[in-house]
Amino acid sequence: MNPVFATLLFCSLLLSFSFLESAIAYEDASYCSKKCSDRCSVAGVQDRCLKYCGICCTECKCVPSGTYGNKHECPCYRDKVNKKGKPKCP
């Protein structure tokens, strides 16, 4: 195999992987943004709800349906607690 061709092939694979990774990250961000805006739509302190929901969604890759409850749908989201032992995710 020609060394120049092999180098070009390797570089193109690296570039395609980096684009794929950024597309996946964008997809996760848009997923979390949509799900958290739905989840926090009736929250009293919306900015705080969106912040913690976004953190939990990024780590757990899921958000329970509805505006309250249904945490059984996402055990990771349900089981996250803050320093005081209270639920971290809204």
mmCIF file of C-alpha atoms in Angstrom:
data_model
loop_
_atom_site.group_PDB
_atom_site.id
_atom_site.type_symbol
_atom_site.label_atom_id
_atom_site.label_comp_id
_atom_site.label_asym_id
_atom_site.label_seq_id
_atom_site.Cartn_x
_atom_site.Cartn_y
_atom_site.Cartn_z
ATOM 1 C CA MET A 1 0.000 0.000 0.000
ATOM 2 C CA ASN A 2 1.271 3.434 -0.897
ATOM 3 C CA PRO A 3 2.385 5.336 2.265
ATOM 4 C CA VAL A 4 0.765 8.573 1.069
ATOM 5 C CA PHE A 5 -2.547 6.799 0.501
ATOM 6 C CA ALA A 6 -2.343 5.135 3.913
ATOM 7 C CA THR A 7 -1.643 8.483 5.577
ATOM 8 C CA LEU A 8 -4.566 10.148 3.783
ATOM 9 C CA LEU A 9 -6.841 7.272 4.732
ATOM 10 C CA PHE A 10 -5.791 7.502 8.375
ATOM 11 C CA CYS A 11 -6.318 11.288 8.457
ATOM 12 C CA SER A 12 -9.755 10.990 6.874
ATOM 13 C CA LEU A 13 -10.759 8.380 9.461
ATOM 14 C CA LEU A 14 -9.648 10.667 12.282
ATOM 15 C CA LEU A 15 -11.571 13.602 10.841
ATOM 16 C CA SER A 16 -14.728 11.594 10.309
ATOM 17 C CA PHE A 17 -14.564 10.285 13.885
ATOM 18 C CA SER A 18 -14.225 13.810 15.300
ATOM 19 C CA PHE A 19 -17.242 14.989 13.273
ATOM 20 C CA LEU A 20 -19.249 11.987 14.410
ATOM 21 C CA GLU A 21 -18.348 12.635 18.042
ATOM 22 C CA SER A 22 -19.416 16.287 17.839
ATOM 23 C CA ALA A 23 -22.671 15.293 16.116
ATOM 24 C CA ILE A 24 -23.432 12.828 18.922
ATOM 25 C CA ALA A 25 -22.680 15.480 21.564
ATOM 26 C CA TYR A 26 -24.963 17.950 19.755
ATOM 27 C CA GLU A 27 -27.697 15.324 19.568
ATOM 28 C CA ASP A 28 -27.395 14.681 23.333
ATOM 29 C CA ALA A 29 -27.523 18.413 24.068
ATOM 30 C CA SER A 30 -30.633 18.946 21.964
ATOM 31 C CA TYR A 31 -32.267 15.838 23.465
ATOM 32 C CA CYS A 32 -31.577 17.054 27.010
ATOM 33 C CA SER A 33 -32.662 20.583 26.222
ATOM 34 C CA LYS A 34 -36.023 19.428 24.819
ATOM 35 C CA LYS A 35 -36.718 16.855 27.544
ATOM 36 C CA CYS A 36 -35.716 19.232 30.364
ATOM 37 C CA SER A 37 -37.779 22.123 29.008
ATOM 38 C CA ASP A 38 -40.778 19.760 29.002
ATOM 39 C CA ARG A 39 -39.932 18.437 32.476
ATOM 40 C CA CYS A 40 -39.449 21.918 33.976
ATOM 41 C CA SER A 41 -42.326 23.660 32.178
ATOM 42 C CA VAL A 42 -44.373 24.132 35.379
ATOM 43 C CA ALA A 43 -41.507 24.410 37.888
ATOM 44 C CA GLY A 44 -41.576 27.290 40.344
ATOM 45 C CA VAL A 45 -37.875 28.048 39.914
ATOM 46 C CA GLN A 46 -37.378 27.184 36.259
ATOM 47 C CA ASP A 47 -33.722 28.165 35.867
ATOM 48 C CA ARG A 48 -32.698 25.897 38.748
ATOM 49 C CA CYS A 49 -34.866 23.054 37.448
ATOM 50 C CA LEU A 50 -33.347 23.343 33.958
ATOM 51 C CA LYS A 51 -29.814 23.432 35.379
ATOM 52 C CA TYR A 52 -30.141 20.280 37.472
ATOM 53 C CA CYS A 53 -32.247 18.460 34.913
ATOM 54 C CA GLY A 54 -29.566 19.187 32.295
ATOM 55 C CA ILE A 55 -26.821 17.856 34.573
ATOM 56 C CA CYS A 56 -28.804 14.700 35.321
ATOM 57 C CA CYS A 57 -29.786 14.161 31.691
ATOM 58 C CA THR A 58 -26.197 14.491 30.485
ATOM 59 C CA GLU A 59 -24.988 11.943 33.025
ATOM 60 C CA CYS A 60 -27.939 9.532 32.806
ATOM 61 C CA LYS A 61 -28.889 9.928 29.125
ATOM 62 C CA CYS A 62 -32.586 9.958 30.048
ATOM 63 C CA VAL A 63 -35.275 12.143 31.616
ATOM 64 C CA PRO A 64 -38.554 10.799 33.024
ATOM 65 C CA SER A 65 -41.706 11.767 31.153
ATOM 66 C CA GLY A 66 -44.096 14.373 32.478
ATOM 67 C CA THR A 67 -43.479 17.366 34.707
ATOM 68 C CA TYR A 68 -43.262 15.445 37.996
ATOM 69 C CA GLY A 69 -42.783 11.870 39.162
ATOM 70 C CA ASN A 70 -42.312 8.912 36.810
ATOM 71 C CA LYS A 71 -38.716 8.572 38.022
ATOM 72 C CA HIS A 72 -39.043 4.776 37.798
ATOM 73 C CA GLU A 73 -38.556 5.262 34.028
ATOM 74 C CA CYS A 74 -34.952 6.349 34.598
ATOM 75 C CA PRO A 75 -33.262 4.703 37.622
ATOM 76 C CA CYS A 76 -30.025 6.706 37.234
ATOM 77 C CA TYR A 77 -32.008 9.962 37.293
ATOM 78 C CA ARG A 78 -34.030 8.733 40.272
ATOM 79 C CA ASP A 79 -31.016 7.618 42.343
ATOM 80 C CA LYS A 80 -28.863 10.775 42.067
ATOM 81 C CA VAL A 81 -28.699 12.612 45.396
ATOM 82 C CA ASN A 82 -27.093 15.867 46.560
ATOM 83 C CA LYS A 83 -24.699 16.267 49.507
ATOM 84 C CA LYS A 84 -27.627 16.295 51.936
ATOM 85 C CA GLY A 85 -29.002 13.006 50.599
ATOM 86 C CA LYS A 86 -31.989 14.605 48.901
ATOM 87 C CA PRO A 87 -32.899 13.956 45.239
ATOM 88 C CA LYS A 88 -30.660 15.935 42.911
ATOM 89 C CA CYS A 89 -32.755 15.608 39.780
ATOM 90 C CA PRO A 90 -36.087 17.411 39.440
#
